[in-house]
mmCIF file of C-alpha atoms and ligand atoms in Angstrom:
data_model
loop_
_atom_site.group_PDB
_atom_site.id
_atom_site.type_symbol
_atom_site.label_atom_id
_atom_site.label_comp_id
_atom_site.label_asym_id
_atom_site.label_seq_id
_atom_site.Cartn_x
_atom_site.Cartn_y
_atom_site.Cartn_z
ATOM 1 C CA MET K 1 0.016 -0.084 0.094
ATOM 2 C CA GLY K 2 1.451 3.412 -0.989
ATOM 3 C CA ASN K 3 2.188 6.203 1.550
ATOM 4 C CA GLU K 4 -0.923 7.969 0.146
ATOM 5 C CA ASN K 5 -3.247 5.292 0.622
ATOM 6 C CA ILE K 6 -2.124 4.773 4.381
ATOM 7 C CA ILE K 7 -2.640 8.567 4.894
ATOM 8 C CA THR K 8 -6.112 8.564 3.304
ATOM 9 C CA ARG K 9 -7.203 5.512 5.410
ATOM 10 C CA MET K 10 -5.976 7.146 8.485
ATOM 11 C CA LYS K 11 -7.720 10.370 7.738
ATOM 12 C CA ASN K 12 -11.066 8.457 7.252
ATOM 13 C CA LEU K 13 -10.375 6.523 10.633
ATOM 14 C CA PHE K 14 -9.766 9.817 12.398
ATOM 15 C CA LYS K 15 -12.921 11.276 10.925
ATOM 16 C CA GLN K 16 -14.939 8.295 12.125
ATOM 17 C CA THR K 17 -13.774 8.710 15.886
ATOM 18 C CA LYS K 18 -13.326 12.553 15.969
ATOM 19 C CA PRO K 19 -15.603 14.526 13.403
ATOM 20 C CA GLU K 20 -13.865 17.519 12.440
ATOM 21 C CA VAL K 21 -15.317 20.729 13.897
ATOM 22 C CA VAL K 22 -15.392 24.280 12.270
ATOM 23 C CA SER K 23 -13.935 26.265 14.982
ATOM 24 C CA ALA K 24 -11.703 25.845 18.121
ATOM 25 C CA HIS K 25 -14.807 27.254 19.894
ATOM 26 C CA SER K 26 -16.885 24.217 18.983
ATOM 27 C CA THR K 27 -14.028 22.030 20.136
ATOM 28 C CA ASN K 28 -14.343 23.775 23.503
ATOM 29 C CA VAL K 29 -18.059 23.379 23.599
ATOM 30 C CA GLY K 30 -17.674 19.619 23.259
ATOM 31 C CA ALA K 31 -15.107 19.449 25.903
ATOM 32 C CA PHE K 32 -17.317 21.699 28.118
ATOM 33 C CA TYR K 33 -20.123 19.234 27.806
ATOM 34 C CA ASP K 34 -17.965 16.030 28.015
ATOM 35 C CA SER K 35 -16.754 17.260 31.440
ATOM 36 C CA THR K 36 -20.292 18.708 32.792
ATOM 37 C CA THR K 37 -23.014 16.542 31.271
ATOM 38 C CA SER K 38 -23.238 14.308 34.411
ATOM 39 C CA LYS K 39 -23.596 17.524 36.435
ATOM 40 C CA PHE K 40 -26.275 18.812 34.102
ATOM 41 C CA MET K 41 -28.292 15.507 34.306
ATOM 42 C CA GLU K 42 -28.034 15.463 38.038
ATOM 43 C CA VAL K 43 -30.028 18.831 38.178
ATOM 44 C CA TYR K 44 -31.673 19.078 34.739
ATOM 45 C CA GLY K 45 -32.453 15.279 33.953
ATOM 46 C CA GLU K 46 -32.663 14.578 30.239
ATOM 47 C CA VAL K 47 -33.678 17.743 29.052
ATOM 48 C CA ILE K 48 -31.097 20.406 29.485
ATOM 49 C CA GLN K 49 -33.103 23.608 29.085
ATOM 50 C CA ALA K 50 -33.242 26.390 31.531
ATOM 51 C CA PHE K 51 -36.627 27.853 30.439
ATOM 52 C CA ARG K 52 -39.190 25.228 31.126
ATOM 53 C CA THR K 53 -42.264 24.104 33.054
ATOM 54 C CA THR K 54 -41.880 22.461 36.442
ATOM 55 C CA ASP K 55 -43.224 19.310 34.628
ATOM 56 C CA VAL K 56 -40.936 19.494 31.625
ATOM 57 C CA LYS K 57 -43.214 17.295 29.596
ATOM 58 C CA VAL K 58 -45.541 20.176 29.425
ATOM 59 C CA TYR K 59 -42.849 22.289 27.932
ATOM 60 C CA LEU K 60 -42.031 19.580 25.346
ATOM 61 C CA ASP K 61 -45.671 19.318 24.427
ATOM 62 C CA TYR K 62 -45.731 23.004 23.816
ATOM 63 C CA THR K 63 -42.500 22.545 21.687
ATOM 64 C CA ILE K 64 -44.356 20.011 19.525
ATOM 65 C CA GLU K 65 -47.253 22.459 19.117
ATOM 66 C CA ASN K 66 -45.049 25.506 18.285
ATOM 67 C CA ALA K 67 -42.522 23.867 16.058
ATOM 68 C CA GLU K 68 -45.482 22.052 14.367
ATOM 69 C CA LEU K 69 -43.885 18.589 14.791
ATOM 70 C CA LYS K 70 -46.121 16.167 13.135
ATOM 71 C CA ASP K 71 -46.237 12.395 12.146
ATOM 72 C CA GLY K 72 -44.120 11.568 9.154
ATOM 73 C CA GLN K 73 -41.717 14.356 9.415
ATOM 74 C CA LYS K 74 -37.935 14.079 9.274
ATOM 75 C CA ILE K 75 -36.562 16.377 12.034
ATOM 76 C CA LEU K 76 -33.005 17.631 12.889
ATOM 77 C CA ASP K 77 -32.641 18.265 16.433
ATOM 78 C CA ALA K 78 -29.522 20.513 16.152
ATOM 79 C CA GLY K 79 -27.616 20.425 19.739
ATOM 80 C CA CYS K 80 -29.573 17.686 20.837
ATOM 81 C CA GLY K 81 -28.031 17.017 24.416
ATOM 82 C CA VAL K 82 -28.492 13.587 25.627
ATOM 83 C CA GLY K 83 -31.484 12.961 23.425
ATOM 84 C CA GLY K 84 -34.082 13.727 26.030
ATOM 85 C CA PRO K 85 -36.155 15.996 23.727
ATOM 86 C CA ALA K 86 -35.576 13.766 20.672
ATOM 87 C CA SER K 87 -36.872 10.610 22.261
ATOM 88 C CA TYR K 88 -39.770 12.409 23.730
ATOM 89 C CA PHE K 89 -40.898 13.618 20.363
ATOM 90 C CA ALA K 90 -40.418 10.060 18.955
ATOM 91 C CA GLU K 91 -42.377 8.442 21.767
ATOM 92 C CA LYS K 92 -45.322 10.792 20.916
ATOM 93 C CA LEU K 93 -45.036 11.016 17.169
ATOM 94 C CA ASN K 94 -44.062 8.669 14.363
ATOM 95 C CA VAL K 95 -41.264 10.838 13.167
ATOM 96 C CA GLN K 96 -37.636 10.355 12.295
ATOM 97 C CA VAL K 97 -35.334 12.483 14.374
ATOM 98 C CA GLU K 98 -31.700 13.021 13.621
ATOM 99 C CA GLY K 99 -29.856 14.465 16.680
ATOM 100 C CA ILE K 100 -26.519 16.095 16.531
ATOM 101 C CA THR K 101 -24.256 17.079 19.567
ATOM 102 C CA VAL K 102 -20.690 18.070 19.685
ATOM 103 C CA SER K 103 -20.115 16.141 22.777
ATOM 104 C CA GLU K 104 -18.990 12.492 22.655
ATOM 105 C CA VAL K 105 -20.071 11.836 26.264
ATOM 106 C CA GLN K 106 -23.796 13.093 25.313
ATOM 107 C CA VAL K 107 -23.787 10.501 22.488
ATOM 108 C CA GLN K 108 -22.982 7.790 24.830
ATOM 109 C CA LYS K 109 -25.761 8.973 27.446
ATOM 110 C CA SER K 110 -28.329 9.230 24.744
ATOM 111 C CA LYS K 111 -27.821 5.465 23.655
ATOM 112 C CA GLU K 112 -29.254 4.534 27.153
ATOM 113 C CA ILE K 113 -31.865 7.104 27.129
ATOM 114 C CA ILE K 114 -33.250 6.025 23.792
ATOM 115 C CA ALA K 115 -33.111 2.379 24.749
ATOM 116 C CA SER K 116 -35.100 2.887 27.963
ATOM 117 C CA LYS K 117 -38.173 4.242 25.899
ATOM 118 C CA LYS K 118 -40.759 2.715 23.652
ATOM 119 C CA LEU K 119 -40.436 4.843 20.582
ATOM 120 C CA LYS K 120 -43.094 5.112 17.789
ATOM 121 C CA GLY K 121 -40.605 6.885 15.648
ATOM 122 C CA ILE K 122 -36.864 6.565 15.049
ATOM 123 C CA VAL K 123 -34.093 8.411 16.600
ATOM 124 C CA ASN K 124 -30.323 8.712 15.649
ATOM 125 C CA ILE K 125 -27.816 10.496 17.510
ATOM 126 C CA GLN K 126 -24.376 11.209 16.399
ATOM 127 C CA GLN K 127 -21.297 13.418 17.409
ATOM 128 C CA GLY K 128 -20.720 16.405 15.071
ATOM 129 C CA ASP K 129 -20.546 19.967 14.556
ATOM 130 C CA TYR K 130 -23.941 21.575 13.749
ATOM 131 C CA HIS K 131 -22.056 24.066 11.422
ATOM 132 C CA ARG K 132 -21.565 21.109 9.032
ATOM 133 C CA ILE K 133 -24.997 19.705 8.844
ATOM 134 C CA ASP K 134 -25.108 20.102 5.149
ATOM 135 C CA GLU K 135 -21.966 17.898 4.728
ATOM 136 C CA ILE K 136 -23.335 15.401 7.219
ATOM 137 C CA PHE K 137 -27.013 15.138 6.032
ATOM 138 C CA GLY K 138 -27.125 16.721 2.420
ATOM 139 C CA SER K 139 -29.403 19.439 1.163
ATOM 140 C CA ASN K 140 -33.198 19.528 1.119
ATOM 141 C CA ILE K 141 -33.483 16.732 3.695
ATOM 142 C CA PHE K 142 -35.464 17.913 6.797
ATOM 143 C CA ASP K 143 -39.013 19.151 7.388
ATOM 144 C CA ARG K 144 -38.020 20.686 10.560
ATOM 145 C CA VAL K 145 -34.574 21.879 11.939
ATOM 146 C CA ILE K 146 -34.840 22.820 15.754
ATOM 147 C CA PHE K 147 -32.472 24.381 18.137
ATOM 148 C CA LEU K 148 -33.568 23.921 21.781
ATOM 149 C CA GLU K 149 -31.117 26.242 23.841
ATOM 150 C CA SER K 150 -28.402 25.098 21.652
ATOM 151 C CA PHE K 151 -28.290 27.875 19.039
ATOM 152 C CA GLY K 152 -26.433 30.323 21.244
ATOM 153 C CA HIS K 153 -23.327 28.145 21.626
ATOM 154 C CA SER K 154 -22.315 29.179 17.937
ATOM 155 C CA ASP K 155 -19.773 31.659 17.378
ATOM 156 C CA ASN K 156 -20.776 31.938 13.772
ATOM 157 C CA LYS K 157 -24.608 32.327 13.815
ATOM 158 C CA SER K 158 -24.908 33.591 10.052
ATOM 159 C CA LEU K 159 -23.182 30.458 8.864
ATOM 160 C CA LEU K 160 -25.294 28.333 10.985
ATOM 161 C CA ILE K 161 -28.544 29.852 9.733
ATOM 162 C CA GLU K 162 -27.180 29.286 6.163
ATOM 163 C CA LYS K 163 -26.394 25.420 7.009
ATOM 164 C CA ALA K 164 -30.076 25.269 8.412
ATOM 165 C CA PHE K 165 -31.355 26.801 5.329
ATOM 166 C CA LYS K 166 -29.436 24.267 3.056
ATOM 167 C CA VAL K 167 -30.530 21.246 4.940
ATOM 168 C CA LEU K 168 -34.296 22.199 5.094
ATOM 169 C CA LYS K 169 -36.803 21.174 2.452
ATOM 170 C CA PRO K 170 -38.557 24.023 0.661
ATOM 171 C CA GLY K 171 -41.395 24.812 2.927
ATOM 172 C CA GLY K 172 -39.568 23.206 5.893
ATOM 173 C CA ILE K 173 -39.425 25.208 9.245
ATOM 174 C CA LEU K 174 -36.451 26.245 11.265
ATOM 175 C CA TYR K 175 -37.511 26.719 15.088
ATOM 176 C CA ILE K 176 -35.054 28.289 17.577
ATOM 177 C CA LYS K 177 -35.806 28.666 21.476
ATOM 178 C CA ASP K 178 -33.027 30.417 23.236
ATOM 179 C CA LEU K 179 -31.776 33.265 25.133
ATOM 180 C CA PHE K 180 -31.027 36.773 23.595
ATOM 181 C CA LYS K 181 -29.356 39.785 24.875
ATOM 182 C CA ARG K 182 -31.662 42.118 26.470
ATOM 183 C CA GLU K 183 -31.890 45.738 25.282
ATOM 184 C CA HIS K 184 -31.228 48.316 27.951
ATOM 185 C CA PRO K 185 -32.783 51.571 28.926
ATOM 186 C CA ASN K 186 -29.701 53.340 29.969
ATOM 187 C CA GLU K 187 -25.811 53.157 29.822
ATOM 188 C CA GLU K 188 -25.564 51.896 33.589
ATOM 189 C CA ASP K 189 -27.836 49.047 32.965
ATOM 190 C CA GLY K 190 -26.183 48.450 29.632
ATOM 191 C CA LYS K 191 -22.858 48.026 31.229
ATOM 192 C CA LYS K 192 -24.097 45.675 33.916
ATOM 193 C CA ILE K 193 -25.998 43.596 31.222
ATOM 194 C CA ASP K 194 -22.726 43.409 29.131
ATOM 195 C CA ARG K 195 -20.658 42.344 32.271
ATOM 196 C CA ILE K 196 -23.104 39.561 33.159
ATOM 197 C CA ILE K 197 -23.547 38.428 29.605
ATOM 198 C CA ASN K 198 -19.645 38.038 29.566
ATOM 199 C CA GLU K 199 -19.916 35.867 32.668
ATOM 200 C CA ILE K 200 -22.538 33.609 31.154
ATOM 201 C CA ASN K 201 -20.643 33.203 27.815
ATOM 202 C CA LYS K 202 -17.447 32.348 29.722
ATOM 203 C CA ALA K 203 -18.884 29.846 32.141
ATOM 204 C CA TYR K 204 -21.265 28.116 29.558
ATOM 205 C CA CYS K 205 -19.111 28.465 26.465
ATOM 206 C CA TYR K 206 -21.822 30.468 24.956
ATOM 207 C CA HIS K 207 -22.268 33.491 22.589
ATOM 208 C CA VAL K 208 -25.611 34.863 23.865
ATOM 209 C CA ALA K 209 -27.388 35.944 20.541
ATOM 210 C CA ASP K 210 -28.295 39.354 19.228
ATOM 211 C CA LEU K 211 -32.022 39.141 18.001
ATOM 212 C CA HIS K 212 -31.515 41.918 15.418
ATOM 213 C CA GLU K 213 -28.393 40.110 13.920
ATOM 214 C CA VAL K 214 -30.118 36.759 14.052
ATOM 215 C CA LEU K 215 -33.360 38.127 12.223
ATOM 216 C CA ALA K 216 -31.227 40.069 9.566
ATOM 217 C CA ALA K 217 -29.295 36.741 8.783
ATOM 218 C CA MET K 218 -32.524 34.832 8.485
ATOM 219 C CA ARG K 219 -33.973 37.630 6.115
ATOM 220 C CA ARG K 220 -30.978 37.951 3.937
ATOM 221 C CA LEU K 221 -31.743 34.180 3.090
ATOM 222 C CA ASN K 222 -35.456 35.059 2.448
ATOM 223 C CA PHE K 223 -36.489 32.968 5.299
ATOM 224 C CA ILE K 224 -40.372 33.683 5.751
ATOM 225 C CA LEU K 225 -40.864 34.851 9.297
ATOM 226 C CA LEU K 226 -43.700 33.102 10.944
ATOM 227 C CA PHE K 227 -43.116 34.467 14.415
ATOM 228 C CA VAL K 228 -40.821 35.796 17.276
ATOM 229 C CA LYS K 229 -42.079 35.491 20.668
ATOM 230 C CA THR K 230 -41.792 35.019 24.488
ATOM 231 C CA PRO K 231 -42.813 31.353 25.109
ATOM 232 C CA GLU K 232 -46.312 31.199 26.186
ATOM 233 C CA VAL K 233 -45.984 29.227 29.456
ATOM 234 C CA LYS K 234 -48.816 29.763 32.062
ATOM 235 C CA VAL K 235 -47.391 31.452 35.207
ATOM 236 C CA GLY K 236 -48.543 28.593 37.445
ATOM 237 C CA GLU K 237 -46.562 25.987 35.320
ATOM 238 C CA PHE K 238 -43.399 28.016 34.792
ATOM 239 C CA GLU K 239 -40.315 26.744 36.625
ATOM 240 C CA HIS K 240 -39.020 30.370 37.105
ATOM 241 C CA LEU K 241 -35.541 29.356 36.149
ATOM 242 C CA THR K 242 -34.761 28.146 39.608
ATOM 243 C CA ILE K 243 -33.198 25.146 37.957
ATOM 244 C CA SER K 244 -30.301 27.186 36.632
ATOM 245 C CA ASN K 245 -29.742 28.819 39.823
ATOM 246 C CA ASP K 246 -29.683 25.449 41.674
ATOM 247 C CA PHE K 247 -27.204 24.192 38.927
ATOM 248 C CA GLN K 248 -24.997 27.194 39.334
ATOM 249 C CA ASN K 249 -24.848 27.074 43.171
ATOM 250 C CA LEU K 250 -24.304 23.205 43.374
ATOM 251 C CA PHE K 251 -21.480 23.265 40.840
ATOM 252 C CA ASP K 252 -20.242 26.667 41.342
ATOM 253 C CA ILE K 253 -20.646 27.516 37.852
ATOM 254 C CA ALA K 254 -21.626 31.390 37.078
ATOM 255 C CA LYS K 255 -22.688 31.683 40.615
ATOM 256 C CA ILE K 256 -24.351 34.927 41.274
ATOM 257 C CA ILE K 257 -22.570 36.456 44.311
ATOM 258 C CA SER K 258 -24.829 39.267 44.852
ATOM 259 C CA TRP K 259 -28.337 40.180 43.518
ATOM 260 C CA GLU K 260 -28.051 43.868 44.503
ATOM 261 C CA ASP K 261 -26.372 44.963 41.396
ATOM 262 C CA TYR K 262 -27.925 42.406 39.276
ATOM 263 C CA VAL K 263 -29.877 43.332 36.000
ATOM 264 C CA PHE K 264 -31.506 40.344 34.388
ATOM 265 C CA PRO K 265 -29.406 40.272 31.095
ATOM 266 C CA ILE K 266 -31.474 38.072 28.786
ATOM 267 C CA ASP K 267 -34.919 37.547 27.296
ATOM 268 C CA PHE K 268 -36.091 33.914 26.120
ATOM 269 C CA TYR K 269 -37.606 33.955 22.694
ATOM 270 C CA GLU K 270 -38.837 31.439 20.057
ATOM 271 C CA ILE K 271 -38.119 32.234 16.472
ATOM 272 C CA LYS K 272 -39.906 30.285 13.726
ATOM 273 C CA VAL K 273 -39.180 30.796 10.059
ATOM 274 C CA MET K 274 -39.945 28.890 6.771
ATOM 275 C CA LYS K 275 -37.662 28.250 3.978
ATOM 276 C CA PRO K 276 -39.692 29.514 0.960
ATOM 277 C CA PRO K 277 -41.107 26.833 -1.247
ATOM 278 C CA PHE K 278 -39.932 28.763 -4.423
ATOM 279 C CA ASP K 279 -36.679 30.316 -5.421
ATOM 280 C CA MET K 280 -36.868 34.072 -4.303
ATOM 281 C CA ASN K 281 -33.876 34.807 -6.469
ATOM 282 C CA LYS K 282 -35.478 34.051 -9.633
ATOM 283 C CA GLU K 283 -38.423 36.496 -10.017
ATOM 284 C CA LYS K 284 -36.927 39.445 -7.915
ATOM 285 C CA HIS K 285 -39.389 42.052 -9.392
ATOM 286 C CA LEU K 286 -42.529 40.114 -7.661
ATOM 287 C CA TYR K 287 -43.529 40.470 -4.243
ATOM 288 C CA PHE K 288 -44.585 37.121 -2.851
ATOM 289 C CA LEU K 289 -47.198 37.218 0.026
ATOM 290 C CA ASN K 290 -45.050 35.563 2.568
ATOM 291 C CA ARG K 291 -47.707 33.392 4.212
ATOM 292 C CA PRO K 292 -47.603 29.596 3.977
ATOM 293 C CA GLU K 293 -51.005 29.294 2.717
ATOM 294 C CA ALA K 294 -50.312 31.793 -0.125
ATOM 295 C CA VAL K 295 -47.251 29.683 -1.031
ATOM 296 C CA THR K 296 -49.286 26.720 -1.697
ATOM 297 C CA GLN K 297 -51.513 28.571 -4.247
ATOM 298 C CA LEU K 298 -48.447 29.511 -6.486
HETATM 299 C C1 SAM W 1 -27.897 23.517 26.728
HETATM 300 S S1 SAM W 1 -27.697 22.144 25.821
HETATM 301 C C2 SAM W 1 -29.166 21.773 25.249
HETATM 302 C C3 SAM W 1 -29.486 20.229 24.784
HETATM 303 C C4 SAM W 1 -30.834 19.907 24.219
HETATM 304 N N1 SAM W 1 -31.366 20.588 23.260
HETATM 305 C C5 SAM W 1 -31.950 19.695 25.379
HETATM 306 O O1 SAM W 1 -32.905 20.438 25.199
HETATM 307 O O2 SAM W 1 -31.665 18.842 26.123
HETATM 308 C C6 SAM W 1 -26.733 22.589 24.280
HETATM 309 C C7 SAM W 1 -26.464 21.575 23.246
HETATM 310 O O3 SAM W 1 -25.803 22.182 22.094
HETATM 311 C C8 SAM W 1 -24.859 21.219 21.631
HETATM 312 N N2 SAM W 1 -23.952 22.170 20.828
HETATM 313 C C9 SAM W 1 -23.278 23.248 21.137
HETATM 314 N N3 SAM W 1 -22.446 23.570 20.018
HETATM 315 C C10 SAM W 1 -22.647 22.605 18.963
HETATM 316 C C11 SAM W 1 -22.013 22.353 17.915
HETATM 317 N N4 SAM W 1 -21.080 23.221 17.414
HETATM 318 N N5 SAM W 1 -22.424 21.330 17.244
HETATM 319 C C12 SAM W 1 -23.200 20.275 17.633
HETATM 320 N N6 SAM W 1 -23.948 20.639 18.772
HETATM 321 C C13 SAM W 1 -23.423 21.628 19.574
HETATM 322 C C14 SAM W 1 -24.054 20.619 22.914
HETATM 323 O O4 SAM W 1 -23.435 19.595 22.519
HETATM 324 C C15 SAM W 1 -25.440 20.527 23.688
HETATM 325 O O5 SAM W 1 -26.036 19.277 23.363
#
């Protein structure tokens, strides 16, 4: 066997065990979750989301409704954690869920979780970088791409949105639920918010998103905006984010030392957009009524 052949084989072997990641930051995120996933699971269970209901199933049902997850769909859960949400969706619906996480430890944990459930649908979870989903899965594949408190880890959100656009089928939906930097009423609060956001980013390997930038990136691609809103959770069912305080206090991660100087730095939002079922670049002189029902009449 020639040298070149050996090198190619070794490269392929390396690919199978350690998928290449786009940036050093994504590698760090993987290492972060490799070392913290057991801690997260101790506090959060199988669903690693801070904004939730006391009974987390109520929140997952809400997600099914709002992301319009339905029987027969092919869904990409981008940043799927240990597969708690993906396996819940496949327990309830006859769907095929592909999950991707950058953490090897999470893939291992997800295997036990999936095996412990009676699924109607199919769940496959693999290690990989969600900035490369087009290379991993191909174009025009998914009915839904969902990011559940995972999008904000990205250090290149425009690229990530482009990749989501690529892997979605025309008419498919991108659904993001995450935290976004709060706008501030004055300079003093602004400085406090910036400082606290920096602490969150450092502690959780995050890049808390800016809503304007995210929406601009989506609109540049002609995604059809369906809604941006605060998750509509009933006050009596809301968990009030105590879970993230418990986690921070227990493991001394981003622990809040004093509440006196604290300005709440983020808003939680859901964003739902549709990939247009037609090529918006073909007939640029036309105005398309950007409503899904109008689209089906074209
Ligand atoms: C806060 S957890 C949320 C997990 C899951 N969505 C849930 O609801 O339980 C963030 C997830 O994003 C994933 N993630 C972050 N950056 C990623 C990347 N570049 N590629 C793939 N997954 C990534 C992490 O591996 C982790 O699974």
